[in-house]
Rosetta silent file (secondary structure, phi, psi, omega in degrees, C-alpha in Angstrom):
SEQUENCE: XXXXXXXXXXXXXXXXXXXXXXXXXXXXXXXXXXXXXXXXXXXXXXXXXXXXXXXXXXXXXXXXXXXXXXXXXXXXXXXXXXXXXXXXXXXXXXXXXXXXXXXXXXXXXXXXXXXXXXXXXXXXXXXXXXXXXXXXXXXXX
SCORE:     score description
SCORE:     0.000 S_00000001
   1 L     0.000  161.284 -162.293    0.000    0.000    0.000 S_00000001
   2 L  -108.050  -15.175 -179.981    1.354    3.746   -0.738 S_00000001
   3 L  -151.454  133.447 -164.214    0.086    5.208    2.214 S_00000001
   4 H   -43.269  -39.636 -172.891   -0.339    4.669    5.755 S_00000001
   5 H   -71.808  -42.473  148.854   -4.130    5.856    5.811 S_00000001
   6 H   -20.528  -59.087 -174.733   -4.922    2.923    3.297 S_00000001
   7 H   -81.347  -12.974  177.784   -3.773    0.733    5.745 S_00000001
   8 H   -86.656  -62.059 -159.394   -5.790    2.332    8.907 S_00000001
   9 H   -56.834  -18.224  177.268   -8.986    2.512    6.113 S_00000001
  10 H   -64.732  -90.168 -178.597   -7.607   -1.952    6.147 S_00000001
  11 H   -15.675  -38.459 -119.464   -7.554   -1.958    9.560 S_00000001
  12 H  -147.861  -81.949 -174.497  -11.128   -0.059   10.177 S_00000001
  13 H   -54.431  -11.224  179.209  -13.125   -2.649    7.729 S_00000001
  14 H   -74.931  -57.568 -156.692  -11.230   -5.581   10.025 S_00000001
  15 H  -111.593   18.933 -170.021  -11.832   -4.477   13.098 S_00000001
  16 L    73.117 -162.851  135.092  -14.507   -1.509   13.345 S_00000001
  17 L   102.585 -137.667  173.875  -13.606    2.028   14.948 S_00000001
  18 L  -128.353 -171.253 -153.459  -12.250    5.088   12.813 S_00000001
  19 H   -72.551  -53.543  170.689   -9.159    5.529   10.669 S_00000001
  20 H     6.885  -54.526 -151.155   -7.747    7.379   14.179 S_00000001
  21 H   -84.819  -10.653 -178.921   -7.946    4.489   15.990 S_00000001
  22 H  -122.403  -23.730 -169.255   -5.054    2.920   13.691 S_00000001
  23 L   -50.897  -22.025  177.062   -3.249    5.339   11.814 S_00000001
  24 L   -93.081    5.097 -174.208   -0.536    6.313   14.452 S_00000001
  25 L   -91.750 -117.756  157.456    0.240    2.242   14.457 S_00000001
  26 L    18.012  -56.274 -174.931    0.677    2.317   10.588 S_00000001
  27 L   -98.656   -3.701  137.274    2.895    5.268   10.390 S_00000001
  28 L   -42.685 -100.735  172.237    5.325    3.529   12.904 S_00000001
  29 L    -7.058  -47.352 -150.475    5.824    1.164   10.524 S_00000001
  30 L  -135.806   48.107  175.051    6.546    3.581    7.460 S_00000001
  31 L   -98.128  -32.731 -173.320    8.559    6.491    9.491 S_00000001
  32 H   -61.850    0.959 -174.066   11.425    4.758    8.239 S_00000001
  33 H   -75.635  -12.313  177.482   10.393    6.513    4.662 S_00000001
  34 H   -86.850   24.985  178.639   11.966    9.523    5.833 S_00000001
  35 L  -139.340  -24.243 -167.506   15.758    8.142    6.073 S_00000001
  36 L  -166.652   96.309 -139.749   14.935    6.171    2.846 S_00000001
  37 L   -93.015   48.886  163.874   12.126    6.960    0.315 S_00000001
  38 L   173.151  170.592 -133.411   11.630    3.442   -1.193 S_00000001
  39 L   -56.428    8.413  170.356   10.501    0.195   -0.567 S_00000001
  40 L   -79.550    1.866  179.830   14.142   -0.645    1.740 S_00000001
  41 H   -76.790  -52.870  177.134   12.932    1.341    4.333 S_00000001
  42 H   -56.425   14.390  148.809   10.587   -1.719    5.319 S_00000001
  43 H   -66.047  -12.860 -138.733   13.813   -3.735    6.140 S_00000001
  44 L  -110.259  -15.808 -143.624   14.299   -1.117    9.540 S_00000001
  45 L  -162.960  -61.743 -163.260   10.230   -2.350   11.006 S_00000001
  46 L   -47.716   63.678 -175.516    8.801   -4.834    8.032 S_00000001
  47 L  -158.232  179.574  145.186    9.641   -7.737    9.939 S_00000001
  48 H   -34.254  -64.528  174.287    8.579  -10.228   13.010 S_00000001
  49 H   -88.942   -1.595  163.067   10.275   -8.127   15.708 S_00000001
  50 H   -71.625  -40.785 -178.172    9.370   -5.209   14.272 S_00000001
  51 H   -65.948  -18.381 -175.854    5.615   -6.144   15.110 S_00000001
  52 H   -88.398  -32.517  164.598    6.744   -7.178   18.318 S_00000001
  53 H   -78.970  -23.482  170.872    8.288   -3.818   18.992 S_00000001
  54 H   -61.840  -51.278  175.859    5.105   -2.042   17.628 S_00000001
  55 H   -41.658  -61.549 -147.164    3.370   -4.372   20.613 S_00000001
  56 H   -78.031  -16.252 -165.212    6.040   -2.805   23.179 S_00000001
  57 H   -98.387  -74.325 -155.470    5.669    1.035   21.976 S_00000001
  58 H   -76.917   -3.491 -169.854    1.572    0.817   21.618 S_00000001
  59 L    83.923  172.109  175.424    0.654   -1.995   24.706 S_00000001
  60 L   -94.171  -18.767 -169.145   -0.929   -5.224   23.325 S_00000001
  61 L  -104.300 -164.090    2.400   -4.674   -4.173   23.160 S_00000001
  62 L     6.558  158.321  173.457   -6.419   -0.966   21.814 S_00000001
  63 L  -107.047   37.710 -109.177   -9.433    0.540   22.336 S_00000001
  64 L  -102.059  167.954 -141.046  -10.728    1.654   18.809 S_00000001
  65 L   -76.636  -41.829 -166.326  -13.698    4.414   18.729 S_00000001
  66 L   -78.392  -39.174 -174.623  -16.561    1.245   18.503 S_00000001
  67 L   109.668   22.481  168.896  -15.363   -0.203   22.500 S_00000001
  68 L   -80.195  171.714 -178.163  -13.981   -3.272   20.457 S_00000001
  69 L  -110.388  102.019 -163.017  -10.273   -4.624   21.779 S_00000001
  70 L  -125.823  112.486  175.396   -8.055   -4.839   19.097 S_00000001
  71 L   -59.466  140.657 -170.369   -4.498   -6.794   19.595 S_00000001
  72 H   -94.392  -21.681  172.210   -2.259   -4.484   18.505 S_00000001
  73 H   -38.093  -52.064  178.872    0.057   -7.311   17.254 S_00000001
  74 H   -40.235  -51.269 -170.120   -2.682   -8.153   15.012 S_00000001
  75 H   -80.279  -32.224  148.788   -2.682   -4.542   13.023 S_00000001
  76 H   -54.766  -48.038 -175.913    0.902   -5.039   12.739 S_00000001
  77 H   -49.157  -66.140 -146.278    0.876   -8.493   11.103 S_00000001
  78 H   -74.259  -19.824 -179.623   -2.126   -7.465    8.619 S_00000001
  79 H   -67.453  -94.083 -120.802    0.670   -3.899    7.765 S_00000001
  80 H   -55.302  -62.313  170.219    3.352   -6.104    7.188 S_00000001
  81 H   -56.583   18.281  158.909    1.310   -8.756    4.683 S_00000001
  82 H   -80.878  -58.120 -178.906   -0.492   -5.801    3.106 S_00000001
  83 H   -79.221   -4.091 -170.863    3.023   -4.669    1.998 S_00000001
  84 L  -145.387  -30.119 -179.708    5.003   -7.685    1.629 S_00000001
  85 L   114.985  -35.802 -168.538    2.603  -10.951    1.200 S_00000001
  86 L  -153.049 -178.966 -150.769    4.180  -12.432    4.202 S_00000001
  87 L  -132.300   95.195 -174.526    5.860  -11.847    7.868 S_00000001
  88 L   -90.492 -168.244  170.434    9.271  -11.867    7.214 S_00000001
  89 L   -92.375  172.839  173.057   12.282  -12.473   10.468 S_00000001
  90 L   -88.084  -26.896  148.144   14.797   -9.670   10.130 S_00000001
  91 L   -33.003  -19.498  167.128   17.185  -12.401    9.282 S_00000001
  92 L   -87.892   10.413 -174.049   15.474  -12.790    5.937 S_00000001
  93 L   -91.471  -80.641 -152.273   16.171   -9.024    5.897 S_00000001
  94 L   -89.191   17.142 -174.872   19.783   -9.002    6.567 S_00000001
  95 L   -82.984  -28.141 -158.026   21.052  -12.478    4.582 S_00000001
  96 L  -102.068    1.028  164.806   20.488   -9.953    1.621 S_00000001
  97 L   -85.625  134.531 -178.938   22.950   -7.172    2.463 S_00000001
  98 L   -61.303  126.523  159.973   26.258   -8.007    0.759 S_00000001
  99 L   -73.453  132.093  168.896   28.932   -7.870    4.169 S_00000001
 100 L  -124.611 -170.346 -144.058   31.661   -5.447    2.440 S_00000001
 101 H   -72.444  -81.867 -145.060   35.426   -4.727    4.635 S_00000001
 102 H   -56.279    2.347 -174.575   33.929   -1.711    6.410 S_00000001
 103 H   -95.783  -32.666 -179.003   30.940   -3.495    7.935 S_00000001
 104 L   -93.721   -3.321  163.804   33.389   -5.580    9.681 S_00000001
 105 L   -39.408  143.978  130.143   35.883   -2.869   11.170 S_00000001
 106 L   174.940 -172.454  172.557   35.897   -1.378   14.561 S_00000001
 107 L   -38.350  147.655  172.768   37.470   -0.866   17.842 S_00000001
 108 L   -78.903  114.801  167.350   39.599   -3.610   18.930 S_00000001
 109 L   -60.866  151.959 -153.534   37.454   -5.293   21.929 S_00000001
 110 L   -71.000  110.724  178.748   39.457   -5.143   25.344 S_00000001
 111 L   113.616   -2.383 -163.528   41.944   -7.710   25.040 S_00000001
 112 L  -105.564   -9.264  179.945   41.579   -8.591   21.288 S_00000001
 113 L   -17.483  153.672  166.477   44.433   -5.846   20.229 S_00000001
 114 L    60.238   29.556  179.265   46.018   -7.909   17.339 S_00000001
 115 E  -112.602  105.320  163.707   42.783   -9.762   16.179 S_00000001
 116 E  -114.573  133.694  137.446   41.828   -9.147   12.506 S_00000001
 117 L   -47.919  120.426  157.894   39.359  -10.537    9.719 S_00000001
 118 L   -29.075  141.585  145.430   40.222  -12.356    6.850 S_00000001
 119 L  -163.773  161.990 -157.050   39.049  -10.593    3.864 S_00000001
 120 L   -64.217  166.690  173.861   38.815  -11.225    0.566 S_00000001
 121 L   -40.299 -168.840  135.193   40.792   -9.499   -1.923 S_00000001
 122 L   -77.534  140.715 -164.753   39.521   -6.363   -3.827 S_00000001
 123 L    56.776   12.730  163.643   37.416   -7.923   -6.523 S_00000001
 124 L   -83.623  175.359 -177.320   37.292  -11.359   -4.921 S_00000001
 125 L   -74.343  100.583  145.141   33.888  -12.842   -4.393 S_00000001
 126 L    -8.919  149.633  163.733   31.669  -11.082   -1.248 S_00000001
 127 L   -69.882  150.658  131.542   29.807  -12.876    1.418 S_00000001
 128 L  -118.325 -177.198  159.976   26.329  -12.793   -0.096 S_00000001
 129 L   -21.994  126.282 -157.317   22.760  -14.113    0.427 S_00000001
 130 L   108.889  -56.381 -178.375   22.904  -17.124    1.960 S_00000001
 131 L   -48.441  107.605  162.382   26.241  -16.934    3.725 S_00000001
 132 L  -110.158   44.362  177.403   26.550  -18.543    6.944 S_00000001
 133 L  -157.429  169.686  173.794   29.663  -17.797    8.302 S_00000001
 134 L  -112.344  154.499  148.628   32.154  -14.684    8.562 S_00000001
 135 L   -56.344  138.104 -173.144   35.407  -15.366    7.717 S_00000001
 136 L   -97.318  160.703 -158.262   37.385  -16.615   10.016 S_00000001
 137 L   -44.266  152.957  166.728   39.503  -14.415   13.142 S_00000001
 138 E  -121.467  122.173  146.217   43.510  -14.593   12.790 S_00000001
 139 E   -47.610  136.328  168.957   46.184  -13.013   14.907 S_00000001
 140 L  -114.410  136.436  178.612   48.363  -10.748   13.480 S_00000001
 141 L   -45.651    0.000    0.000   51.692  -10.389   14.633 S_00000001
């Protein structure tokens, strides 16, 4: 769907009340369009624990405008299949970012001084989709 009010106007023939009662739900979910104005923003929410964090921000019920009790889990689930077909984990999310050198950088953990990743040449073949392992730690001298 292209807009959050769509998905409240879903939400409103499921359950009763007025678009009101869902529409701040809904535009959790699609806030992320404002760091990234196409359809990769639903990798940041679009997921399992995103709905589970919508539960933790909104409570598990509602109250919509009719006095019905609406799980709020529920009106997450029915965003995410409106927009996607299905409920994905965020692991089906992140198997699809390519790991490149600079994802695996950072401070040396306290004691790990002289601990690096392998990594592949420039222009060898990337971790990709799929990948279930990092290359593995070495010391360096």
């Amino acid at each position: 769907m292209a807009h959050c009010y769509y998905h409240a106007l879903s939400s409103v023939r499921k359950w009763g009340g007025t678009v009101d009662d869902y529409l701040p739900l809904h535009q959790w979910f699609d806030e992320s369009k404002a760091i990234l104005a196409d359809p990769r923003h639903r990798a940041l929410r679009h997921h399992a624990e995103g709905i589970f964090m919508l539960e933790a921000i909104f409570g598990e019920t509602l109250v919509n405008a009719d006095g019905r009790t609406v799980p709020v889990r529920l009106v997450g689930e029915q965003h995410v299949r409106e927009d996607l077909d299905w409920i994905p984990s965020f692991a089906d999310w992140a198997r699809l970012i390519t790991l490149q050198a600079w994802m695996l950088r950072g401070n040396p953990l306290d004691g790990a001084e002289g601990v690096t990743i392998d990594m592949p040449a420039p222009g060898a073949k990337q971790l990709g989709p799929g990948a279930r392992h990092l290359p593995e730690a070495r010391s360096v001298p």
